[in-house]
């Protein structure tokens, strides 16, 4: 059975992998996918969005805030698990290296537990 420690460790592996993607690399997440990663990461690490919405000229900030705020009262554990699911689903569609293939297999197995 998976523990909270397993969830946090696997979430961190997924987040580290996404963060390590080179800006000009072969894997280029869409803006929509980037917002999903951002919002679920914030929800998992901070919790519910309780910050004021950015000003009307901060388009990027507003998009990020809206995505995070839309998660409402989602628990940190659910946000971690959803982040992993999003990462596995999106990365399964991309070209893989041996390291990314191993990580996807490990995280996919974790999600089955």
mmCIF file of N, CA and C in Angstrom:
data_model
loop_
_atom_site.group_PDB
_atom_site.id
_atom_site.type_symbol
_atom_site.label_atom_id
_atom_site.label_comp_id
_atom_site.label_asym_id
_atom_site.label_seq_id
_atom_site.Cartn_x
_atom_site.Cartn_y
_atom_site.Cartn_z
ATOM 1 N N UNK A 1 0.842 -1.189 0.000
ATOM 2 C CA UNK A 1 0.000 0.000 0.000
ATOM 3 C C UNK A 1 0.884 1.247 0.000
ATOM 4 N N UNK A 2 0.505 2.216 -0.792
ATOM 5 C CA UNK A 2 1.262 3.467 -0.896
ATOM 6 C C UNK A 2 1.046 4.317 0.354
ATOM 7 N N UNK A 3 2.115 4.943 0.809
ATOM 8 C CA UNK A 3 2.032 5.809 1.981
ATOM 9 C C UNK A 3 2.094 7.268 1.546
ATOM 10 N N UNK A 4 1.840 8.158 2.503
ATOM 11 C CA UNK A 4 1.945 9.597 2.214
ATOM 12 C C UNK A 4 3.365 9.949 1.806
ATOM 13 N N UNK A 5 4.345 9.268 2.400
ATOM 14 C CA UNK A 5 5.743 9.498 2.031
ATOM 15 C C UNK A 5 6.023 9.091 0.594
ATOM 16 N N UNK A 6 5.421 7.972 0.173
ATOM 17 C CA UNK A 6 5.563 7.526 -1.221
ATOM 18 C C UNK A 6 4.958 8.557 -2.163
ATOM 19 N N UNK A 7 3.797 9.064 -1.801
ATOM 20 C CA UNK A 7 3.120 10.058 -2.634
ATOM 21 C C UNK A 7 3.978 11.305 -2.766
ATOM 22 N N UNK A 8 4.481 11.813 -1.653
ATOM 23 C CA UNK A 8 5.306 13.026 -1.685
ATOM 24 C C UNK A 8 6.586 12.800 -2.489
ATOM 25 N N UNK A 9 7.209 11.643 -2.315
ATOM 26 C CA UNK A 9 8.452 11.347 -3.041
ATOM 27 C C UNK A 9 8.196 11.243 -4.541
ATOM 28 N N UNK A 10 7.116 10.580 -4.927
ATOM 29 C CA UNK A 10 6.797 10.444 -6.349
ATOM 30 C C UNK A 10 6.351 11.767 -6.955
ATOM 31 N N UNK A 11 5.636 12.559 -6.188
ATOM 32 C CA UNK A 11 5.267 13.902 -6.646
ATOM 33 C C UNK A 11 6.529 14.716 -6.914
ATOM 34 N N UNK A 12 7.489 14.642 -5.995
ATOM 35 C CA UNK A 12 8.728 15.403 -6.161
ATOM 36 C C UNK A 12 9.504 14.935 -7.388
ATOM 37 N N UNK A 13 9.521 13.629 -7.631
ATOM 38 C CA UNK A 13 10.188 13.101 -8.834
ATOM 39 C C UNK A 13 9.531 13.664 -10.099
ATOM 40 N N UNK A 14 8.199 13.657 -10.116
ATOM 41 C CA UNK A 14 7.479 14.172 -11.288
ATOM 42 C C UNK A 14 7.743 15.665 -11.467
ATOM 43 N N UNK A 15 7.679 16.415 -10.376
ATOM 44 C CA UNK A 15 7.909 17.867 -10.449
ATOM 45 C C UNK A 15 9.342 18.170 -10.883
ATOM 46 N N UNK A 16 10.303 17.424 -10.354
ATOM 47 C CA UNK A 16 11.704 17.631 -10.741
ATOM 48 C C UNK A 16 11.903 17.350 -12.227
ATOM 49 N N UNK A 17 11.245 16.308 -12.723
ATOM 50 C CA UNK A 17 11.369 15.976 -14.143
ATOM 51 C C UNK A 17 10.803 17.101 -15.012
ATOM 52 N N UNK A 18 9.621 17.577 -14.672
ATOM 53 C CA UNK A 18 8.995 18.651 -15.461
ATOM 54 C C UNK A 18 9.861 19.902 -15.401
ATOM 55 N N UNK A 19 10.357 20.220 -14.221
ATOM 56 C CA UNK A 19 11.195 21.412 -14.053
ATOM 57 C C UNK A 19 12.501 21.299 -14.843
ATOM 58 N N UNK A 20 12.972 20.067 -15.061
ATOM 59 C CA UNK A 20 14.244 19.857 -15.756
ATOM 60 C C UNK A 20 14.128 19.905 -17.280
ATOM 61 N N UNK A 21 12.913 19.977 -17.800
ATOM 62 C CA UNK A 21 12.757 20.012 -19.259
ATOM 63 C C UNK A 21 13.400 21.277 -19.813
ATOM 64 N N UNK A 22 14.272 21.133 -20.800
ATOM 65 C CA UNK A 22 14.917 22.324 -21.366
ATOM 66 C C UNK A 22 13.917 23.188 -22.130
ATOM 67 N N UNK A 23 14.030 24.514 -22.006
ATOM 68 C CA UNK A 23 13.083 25.418 -22.670
ATOM 69 C C UNK A 23 13.008 25.217 -24.183
ATOM 70 N N UNK A 24 14.095 24.803 -24.778
ATOM 71 C CA UNK A 24 14.120 24.608 -26.230
ATOM 72 C C UNK A 24 14.202 23.128 -26.592
ATOM 73 N N UNK A 25 13.824 22.248 -25.682
ATOM 74 C CA UNK A 25 13.928 20.813 -25.924
ATOM 75 C C UNK A 25 12.813 20.276 -26.805
ATOM 76 N N UNK A 26 12.837 18.972 -27.015
ATOM 77 C CA UNK A 26 11.850 18.340 -27.890
ATOM 78 C C UNK A 26 10.472 18.253 -27.242
ATOM 79 N N UNK A 27 10.406 18.322 -25.927
ATOM 80 C CA UNK A 27 9.120 18.279 -25.226
ATOM 81 C C UNK A 27 8.721 19.702 -24.868
ATOM 82 N N UNK A 28 7.652 20.169 -25.473
ATOM 83 C CA UNK A 28 7.160 21.526 -25.253
ATOM 84 C C UNK A 28 5.698 21.473 -24.800
ATOM 85 N N UNK A 29 5.443 21.495 -23.487
ATOM 86 C CA UNK A 29 4.058 21.469 -23.010
ATOM 87 C C UNK A 29 3.285 22.696 -23.508
ATOM 88 N N UNK A 30 2.009 22.484 -23.797
ATOM 89 C CA UNK A 30 1.146 23.590 -24.212
ATOM 90 C C UNK A 30 0.929 24.544 -23.040
ATOM 91 N N UNK A 31 0.418 25.727 -23.324
ATOM 92 C CA UNK A 31 0.115 26.690 -22.253
ATOM 93 C C UNK A 31 -0.905 26.094 -21.287
ATOM 94 N N UNK A 32 -1.896 25.401 -21.835
ATOM 95 C CA UNK A 32 -2.920 24.776 -20.999
ATOM 96 C C UNK A 32 -2.294 23.749 -20.051
ATOM 97 N N UNK A 33 -1.384 22.950 -20.579
ATOM 98 C CA UNK A 33 -0.721 21.942 -19.753
ATOM 99 C C UNK A 33 0.181 22.597 -18.707
ATOM 100 N N UNK A 34 0.878 23.653 -19.087
ATOM 101 C CA UNK A 34 1.713 24.379 -18.122
ATOM 102 C C UNK A 34 0.865 24.915 -16.971
ATOM 103 N N UNK A 35 -0.337 25.409 -17.277
ATOM 104 C CA UNK A 35 -1.226 25.912 -16.229
ATOM 105 C C UNK A 35 -1.692 24.781 -15.312
ATOM 106 N N UNK A 36 -1.924 23.601 -15.875
ATOM 107 C CA UNK A 36 -2.304 22.452 -15.044
ATOM 108 C C UNK A 36 -1.160 22.080 -14.106
ATOM 109 N N UNK A 37 0.054 22.023 -14.651
ATOM 110 C CA UNK A 37 1.210 21.725 -13.796
ATOM 111 C C UNK A 37 1.340 22.781 -12.698
ATOM 112 N N UNK A 38 1.268 24.036 -13.081
ATOM 113 C CA UNK A 38 1.425 25.140 -12.134
ATOM 114 C C UNK A 38 0.373 25.060 -11.026
ATOM 115 N N UNK A 39 -0.892 24.956 -11.415
ATOM 116 C CA UNK A 39 -1.972 25.001 -10.428
ATOM 117 C C UNK A 39 -1.921 23.808 -9.478
ATOM 118 N N UNK A 40 -1.664 22.628 -10.013
ATOM 119 C CA UNK A 40 -1.601 21.456 -9.144
ATOM 120 C C UNK A 40 -0.354 21.480 -8.257
ATOM 121 N N UNK A 41 0.742 22.013 -8.774
ATOM 122 C CA UNK A 41 1.950 22.148 -7.952
ATOM 123 C C UNK A 41 1.679 23.104 -6.784
ATOM 124 N N UNK A 42 1.078 24.248 -7.070
ATOM 125 C CA UNK A 42 0.773 25.218 -6.013
ATOM 126 C C UNK A 42 -0.186 24.622 -4.989
ATOM 127 N N UNK A 43 -1.223 23.927 -5.465
ATOM 128 C CA UNK A 43 -2.203 23.328 -4.565
ATOM 129 C C UNK A 43 -1.529 22.267 -3.693
ATOM 130 N N UNK A 44 -0.622 21.495 -4.282
ATOM 131 C CA UNK A 44 0.056 20.425 -3.544
ATOM 132 C C UNK A 44 1.050 20.961 -2.526
ATOM 133 N N UNK A 45 1.685 22.080 -2.834
ATOM 134 C CA UNK A 45 2.735 22.587 -1.949
ATOM 135 C C UNK A 45 2.263 23.683 -0.998
ATOM 136 N N UNK A 46 1.252 24.437 -1.394
ATOM 137 C CA UNK A 46 0.773 25.552 -0.567
ATOM 138 C C UNK A 46 -0.633 25.293 -0.041
ATOM 139 N N UNK A 47 -1.478 24.730 -0.886
ATOM 140 C CA UNK A 47 -2.872 24.513 -0.527
ATOM 141 C C UNK A 47 -3.762 25.468 -1.302
ATOM 142 N N UNK A 48 -4.941 25.708 -0.758
ATOM 143 C CA UNK A 48 -5.934 26.551 -1.418
ATOM 144 C C UNK A 48 -5.371 27.941 -1.725
ATOM 145 N N UNK A 49 -5.730 28.449 -2.890
ATOM 146 C CA UNK A 49 -5.305 29.793 -3.295
ATOM 147 C C UNK A 49 -6.030 30.824 -2.434
ATOM 148 N N UNK A 50 -5.270 31.592 -1.672
ATOM 149 C CA UNK A 50 -5.885 32.629 -0.841
ATOM 150 C C UNK A 50 -5.242 33.989 -1.097
ATOM 151 N N UNK A 51 -4.622 34.123 -2.259
ATOM 152 C CA UNK A 51 -3.972 35.377 -2.633
ATOM 153 C C UNK A 51 -4.946 36.216 -3.458
ATOM 154 N N UNK A 52 -4.775 37.519 -3.455
ATOM 155 C CA UNK A 52 -5.636 38.352 -4.305
ATOM 156 C C UNK A 52 -5.315 38.124 -5.782
ATOM 157 N N UNK A 53 -6.332 38.245 -6.617
ATOM 158 C CA UNK A 53 -6.146 38.063 -8.064
ATOM 159 C C UNK A 53 -5.280 39.200 -8.607
ATOM 160 N N UNK A 54 -4.297 38.872 -9.461
ATOM 161 C CA UNK A 54 -3.437 39.915 -10.047
ATOM 162 C C UNK A 54 -4.243 40.940 -10.850
ATOM 163 N N UNK A 55 -3.626 42.085 -11.075
ATOM 164 C CA UNK A 55 -4.273 43.173 -11.800
ATOM 165 C C UNK A 55 -4.606 42.825 -13.241
ATOM 166 N N UNK A 56 -5.441 43.655 -13.847
ATOM 167 C CA UNK A 56 -5.970 43.334 -15.170
ATOM 168 C C UNK A 56 -4.921 43.326 -16.274
ATOM 169 N N UNK A 57 -3.786 43.953 -16.083
ATOM 170 C CA UNK A 57 -2.754 43.951 -17.120
ATOM 171 C C UNK A 57 -1.752 42.807 -16.962
ATOM 172 N N UNK A 58 -1.862 42.056 -15.880
ATOM 173 C CA UNK A 58 -0.983 40.907 -15.646
ATOM 174 C C UNK A 58 -1.685 39.652 -16.172
ATOM 175 N N UNK A 59 -1.650 39.478 -17.485
ATOM 176 C CA UNK A 59 -2.381 38.387 -18.125
ATOM 177 C C UNK A 59 -1.875 37.014 -17.691
ATOM 178 N N UNK A 60 -0.566 36.854 -17.606
ATOM 179 C CA UNK A 60 0.005 35.574 -17.190
ATOM 180 C C UNK A 60 -0.339 35.290 -15.733
ATOM 181 N N UNK A 61 -0.168 36.287 -14.889
ATOM 182 C CA UNK A 61 -0.491 36.125 -13.474
ATOM 183 C C UNK A 61 -1.950 35.777 -13.252
ATOM 184 N N UNK A 62 -2.837 36.417 -14.014
ATOM 185 C CA UNK A 62 -4.270 36.122 -13.883
ATOM 186 C C UNK A 62 -4.578 34.697 -14.335
ATOM 187 N N UNK A 63 -3.959 34.264 -15.429
ATOM 188 C CA UNK A 63 -4.194 32.898 -15.918
ATOM 189 C C UNK A 63 -3.728 31.875 -14.881
ATOM 190 N N UNK A 64 -2.572 32.116 -14.285
ATOM 191 C CA UNK A 64 -2.059 31.214 -13.252
ATOM 192 C C UNK A 64 -2.978 31.215 -12.034
ATOM 193 N N UNK A 65 -3.383 32.410 -11.611
ATOM 194 C CA UNK A 65 -4.248 32.530 -10.443
ATOM 195 C C UNK A 65 -5.578 31.818 -10.701
ATOM 196 N N UNK A 66 -6.162 32.050 -11.872
ATOM 197 C CA UNK A 66 -7.448 31.423 -12.210
ATOM 198 C C UNK A 66 -7.348 29.901 -12.184
ATOM 199 N N UNK A 67 -6.252 29.369 -12.744
ATOM 200 C CA UNK A 67 -6.072 27.914 -12.772
ATOM 201 C C UNK A 67 -5.933 27.356 -11.356
ATOM 202 N N UNK A 68 -5.151 28.022 -10.527
ATOM 203 C CA UNK A 68 -4.951 27.567 -9.149
ATOM 204 C C UNK A 68 -6.238 27.726 -8.343
ATOM 205 N N UNK A 69 -6.870 28.865 -8.448
ATOM 206 C CA UNK A 69 -8.093 29.131 -7.701
ATOM 207 C C UNK A 69 -9.209 28.151 -8.069
ATOM 208 N N UNK A 70 -9.219 27.695 -9.317
ATOM 209 C CA UNK A 70 -10.255 26.762 -9.775
ATOM 210 C C UNK A 70 -10.184 25.419 -9.044
ATOM 211 N N UNK A 71 -9.053 25.107 -8.442
ATOM 212 C CA UNK A 71 -8.918 23.842 -7.714
ATOM 213 C C UNK A 71 -9.605 23.887 -6.355
ATOM 214 N N UNK A 72 -9.995 25.076 -5.921
ATOM 215 C CA UNK A 72 -10.781 25.224 -4.700
ATOM 216 C C UNK A 72 -10.157 24.567 -3.485
ATOM 217 N N UNK A 73 -10.929 23.699 -2.835
ATOM 218 C CA UNK A 73 -10.508 23.046 -1.596
ATOM 219 C C UNK A 73 -9.848 21.687 -1.816
ATOM 220 N N UNK A 74 -9.385 21.411 -3.029
ATOM 221 C CA UNK A 74 -8.716 20.135 -3.297
ATOM 222 C C UNK A 74 -7.589 19.943 -2.277
ATOM 223 N N UNK A 75 -7.511 18.752 -1.710
ATOM 224 C CA UNK A 75 -6.468 18.489 -0.711
ATOM 225 C C UNK A 75 -5.094 18.431 -1.375
ATOM 226 N N UNK A 76 -4.067 18.609 -0.550
ATOM 227 C CA UNK A 76 -2.696 18.543 -1.064
ATOM 228 C C UNK A 76 -2.394 17.156 -1.632
ATOM 229 N N UNK A 77 -2.866 16.107 -0.956
ATOM 230 C CA UNK A 77 -2.615 14.747 -1.441
ATOM 231 C C UNK A 77 -3.279 14.499 -2.792
ATOM 232 N N UNK A 78 -4.500 14.941 -2.943
ATOM 233 C CA UNK A 78 -5.192 14.768 -4.232
ATOM 234 C C UNK A 78 -4.472 15.565 -5.313
ATOM 235 N N UNK A 79 -4.030 16.772 -4.984
ATOM 236 C CA UNK A 79 -3.308 17.594 -5.959
ATOM 237 C C UNK A 79 -2.003 16.921 -6.379
ATOM 238 N N UNK A 80 -1.298 16.297 -5.434
ATOM 239 C CA UNK A 80 -0.060 15.584 -5.778
ATOM 240 C C UNK A 80 -0.349 14.430 -6.730
ATOM 241 N N UNK A 81 -1.361 13.645 -6.387
ATOM 242 C CA UNK A 81 -1.715 12.490 -7.222
ATOM 243 C C UNK A 81 -2.154 12.954 -8.611
ATOM 244 N N UNK A 82 -2.951 14.011 -8.682
ATOM 245 C CA UNK A 82 -3.400 14.534 -9.978
ATOM 246 C C UNK A 82 -2.220 15.054 -10.795
ATOM 247 N N UNK A 83 -1.277 15.699 -10.149
ATOM 248 C CA UNK A 83 -0.078 16.194 -10.842
ATOM 249 C C UNK A 83 0.661 15.021 -11.488
ATOM 250 N N UNK A 84 0.827 13.946 -10.723
ATOM 251 C CA UNK A 84 1.508 12.763 -11.254
ATOM 252 C C UNK A 84 0.727 12.198 -12.437
ATOM 253 N N UNK A 85 -0.600 12.114 -12.305
ATOM 254 C CA UNK A 85 -1.429 11.593 -13.404
ATOM 255 C C UNK A 85 -1.287 12.448 -14.658
ATOM 256 N N UNK A 86 -1.316 13.752 -14.487
ATOM 257 C CA UNK A 86 -1.178 14.673 -15.626
ATOM 258 C C UNK A 86 0.182 14.473 -16.281
ATOM 259 N N UNK A 87 1.215 14.366 -15.464
ATOM 260 C CA UNK A 87 2.572 14.192 -15.993
ATOM 261 C C UNK A 87 2.689 12.884 -16.764
ATOM 262 N N UNK A 88 2.200 11.789 -16.188
ATOM 263 C CA UNK A 88 2.293 10.484 -16.848
ATOM 264 C C UNK A 88 1.518 10.499 -18.164
ATOM 265 N N UNK A 89 0.302 11.034 -18.148
ATOM 266 C CA UNK A 89 -0.510 11.069 -19.371
ATOM 267 C C UNK A 89 0.147 11.907 -20.457
ATOM 268 N N UNK A 90 0.647 13.068 -20.095
ATOM 269 C CA UNK A 90 1.227 13.954 -21.115
ATOM 270 C C UNK A 90 2.572 13.444 -21.611
ATOM 271 N N UNK A 91 3.381 12.884 -20.723
ATOM 272 C CA UNK A 91 4.700 12.416 -21.130
ATOM 273 C C UNK A 91 4.623 11.101 -21.902
ATOM 274 N N UNK A 92 3.559 10.351 -21.709
ATOM 275 C CA UNK A 92 3.393 9.101 -22.446
ATOM 276 C C UNK A 92 3.254 9.350 -23.938
ATOM 277 N N UNK A 93 2.841 10.560 -24.299
ATOM 278 C CA UNK A 93 2.629 10.920 -25.702
ATOM 279 C C UNK A 93 3.888 11.477 -26.358
ATOM 280 N N UNK A 94 4.967 11.631 -25.605
ATOM 281 C CA UNK A 94 6.184 12.256 -26.128
ATOM 282 C C UNK A 94 7.306 11.250 -26.325
ATOM 283 N N UNK A 95 8.308 11.704 -27.050
ATOM 284 C CA UNK A 95 9.525 10.922 -27.248
ATOM 285 C C UNK A 95 10.165 10.671 -25.886
ATOM 286 N N UNK A 96 10.676 9.458 -25.691
ATOM 287 C CA UNK A 96 11.218 9.107 -24.383
ATOM 288 C C UNK A 96 12.706 8.776 -24.451
ATOM 289 N N UNK A 97 13.372 9.086 -23.354
ATOM 290 C CA UNK A 97 14.751 8.655 -23.149
ATOM 291 C C UNK A 97 14.685 7.453 -22.206
ATOM 292 N N UNK A 98 15.764 6.709 -22.050
ATOM 293 C CA UNK A 98 15.729 5.604 -21.080
ATOM 294 C C UNK A 98 15.359 6.085 -19.664
ATOM 295 N N UNK A 99 15.863 7.247 -19.269
ATOM 296 C CA UNK A 99 15.562 7.773 -17.926
ATOM 297 C C UNK A 99 14.090 8.150 -17.803
ATOM 298 N N UNK A 100 13.540 8.827 -18.813
ATOM 299 C CA UNK A 100 12.129 9.225 -18.726
ATOM 300 C C UNK A 100 11.225 8.002 -18.815
ATOM 301 N N UNK A 101 11.619 7.016 -19.605
ATOM 302 C CA UNK A 101 10.848 5.766 -19.712
ATOM 303 C C UNK A 101 10.786 5.069 -18.359
ATOM 304 N N UNK A 102 11.920 5.007 -17.657
ATOM 305 C CA UNK A 102 11.972 4.370 -16.335
ATOM 306 C C UNK A 102 11.107 5.128 -15.331
ATOM 307 N N UNK A 103 11.169 6.453 -15.361
ATOM 308 C CA UNK A 103 10.363 7.259 -14.442
ATOM 309 C C UNK A 103 8.877 7.076 -14.730
ATOM 310 N N UNK A 104 8.487 7.088 -15.988
ATOM 311 C CA UNK A 104 7.080 6.895 -16.342
ATOM 312 C C UNK A 104 6.582 5.532 -15.876
ATOM 313 N N UNK A 105 7.396 4.519 -16.031
ATOM 314 C CA UNK A 105 7.009 3.181 -15.582
ATOM 315 C C UNK A 105 6.830 3.168 -14.071
ATOM 316 N N UNK A 106 7.784 3.753 -13.359
ATOM 317 C CA UNK A 106 7.719 3.795 -11.893
ATOM 318 C C UNK A 106 6.472 4.546 -11.416
ATOM 319 N N UNK A 107 6.207 5.706 -12.005
ATOM 320 C CA UNK A 107 5.052 6.500 -11.580
ATOM 321 C C UNK A 107 3.737 5.840 -11.976
ATOM 322 N N UNK A 108 3.712 5.193 -13.134
ATOM 323 C CA UNK A 108 2.502 4.479 -13.559
ATOM 324 C C UNK A 108 2.189 3.344 -12.593
ATOM 325 N N UNK A 109 3.226 2.621 -12.172
ATOM 326 C CA UNK A 109 3.038 1.538 -11.197
ATOM 327 C C UNK A 109 2.541 2.099 -9.869
ATOM 328 N N UNK A 110 3.090 3.224 -9.453
ATOM 329 C CA UNK A 110 2.657 3.857 -8.203
ATOM 330 C C UNK A 110 1.171 4.213 -8.266
ATOM 331 N N UNK A 111 0.714 4.741 -9.398
ATOM 332 C CA UNK A 111 -0.683 5.152 -9.529
ATOM 333 C C UNK A 111 -1.643 3.970 -9.477
ATOM 334 N N UNK A 112 -1.164 2.787 -9.796
ATOM 335 C CA UNK A 112 -2.017 1.589 -9.769
ATOM 336 C C UNK A 112 -2.282 1.107 -8.355
ATOM 337 N N UNK A 113 -1.438 1.510 -7.406
ATOM 338 C CA UNK A 113 -1.555 1.039 -6.013
ATOM 339 C C UNK A 113 -2.762 1.645 -5.349
#
